[in-house]
Amino acid sequence: MDEKIRHILEILENDARTSPEEIASLTGMSAQEVSQTIAKLEETGVIRHYKTIVDWDLVGENYVYAVIELKVTLERNQGYQAIAERIYKFPEVRSVRLLSGDYDISLTVRGKSMKDVAFFVAEKIATLDQVQSTSTHFVLKTYKEDGVILHEPETIERLPVSF
C-alpha cells in the first residue's frame, strides 16, 4: 500500500472530520489529490463508513451493552459466515467477531435494559439451531471506544494531614 494512502487512512480513522486541506498539509499532497484519493477509497469499499462515537451517558440515555460469546455448530457445507450473516441482521447487534479459543463468535449488543438484552439472547440468539451455548457479560462502564477515551481520569485530591 502506498504510504500516502496509509497516512490518509490513519488520519481519517483517528478523526473522520479532518478536511482534505488539513490532510493535504499533513501528507504533502494537494487538497484535490486528497479528495480524489478519498473518493476512490470510498468507491472501492476501503472506507466503509464514517462514524460518530457518542457518550450516551452524558445525554441521559442509559443503554445497556453486553458482550455475548457463542459456541456454535456449523451446518453442513456452511461456515461461520452463514451464522454471522444471520446474527448481524438483528438491530440490537452492534458487532460480530469470529474468535479463537473456547468460544467461536463474539457479539456486542445494545438494549434499553438488562432485561431487554437477556430476552434478546434467550429469544433470538439461543434459539438459533447452530448455537450450542451462550455466555453473556454485561458492560458496566466503557472507558475507551474505538480509540477514543470517554471518561477523563479522576483526580484524587488528598486532604492535608495536620498534627
PDB file of C-alpha atoms in Angstrom, residues 1 7 19 25 28 45-46 50 56 58 64-65 78 83 94 102 104 107 113-116 126 128 144 156:
ATOM      1  CA  MET A   1       0.000   0.000   0.000  1.00  0.00           C
ATOM      2  CA  HIS A   7      -1.350   8.120   6.105  1.00  0.00           C
ATOM      3  CA  SER A  19     -10.732  18.252   5.955  1.00  0.00           C
ATOM      4  CA  SER A  25      -0.851  19.791   4.762  1.00  0.00           C
ATOM      5  CA  GLY A  28       2.375  16.904   1.316  1.00  0.00           C
ATOM      6  CA  GLY A  45     -15.020  -0.069  -0.182  1.00  0.00           C
ATOM      7  CA  VAL A  46     -11.739   0.538   1.648  1.00  0.00           C
ATOM      8  CA  TYR A  50     -17.868   7.376   8.787  1.00  0.00           C
ATOM      9  CA  TRP A  56     -24.821   8.353  25.686  1.00  0.00           C
ATOM     10  CA  LEU A  58     -23.715  12.457  29.003  1.00  0.00           C
ATOM     11  CA  VAL A  64     -27.099  -1.404  28.363  1.00  0.00           C
ATOM     12  CA  TYR A  65     -24.329  -3.122  26.411  1.00  0.00           C
ATOM     13  CA  GLN A  78     -21.652 -23.726   5.534  1.00  0.00           C
ATOM     14  CA  ILE A  83     -24.307 -17.797  11.116  1.00  0.00           C
ATOM     15  CA  ARG A  94     -23.520  -3.728  17.250  1.00  0.00           C
ATOM     16  CA  ASP A 102     -13.218 -21.562  23.876  1.00  0.00           C
ATOM     17  CA  ASP A 104     -16.486 -19.240  18.312  1.00  0.00           C
ATOM     18  CA  LEU A 107     -21.364 -10.265  19.735  1.00  0.00           C
ATOM     19  CA  SER A 113     -32.298  -2.556  29.895  1.00  0.00           C
ATOM     20  CA  MET A 114     -30.615  -5.720  31.141  1.00  0.00           C
ATOM     21  CA  LYS A 115     -33.984  -7.414  30.755  1.00  0.00           C
ATOM     22  CA  ASP A 116     -34.170  -6.369  27.066  1.00  0.00           C
ATOM     23  CA  ALA A 126     -30.042 -19.007  21.915  1.00  0.00           C
ATOM     24  CA  LEU A 128     -30.824 -20.469  16.600  1.00  0.00           C
ATOM     25  CA  LYS A 144     -12.400   3.807  25.724  1.00  0.00           C
ATOM     26  CA  ILE A 156      -7.943  12.184  43.710  1.00  0.00           C
TER      27      ILE A 156
END
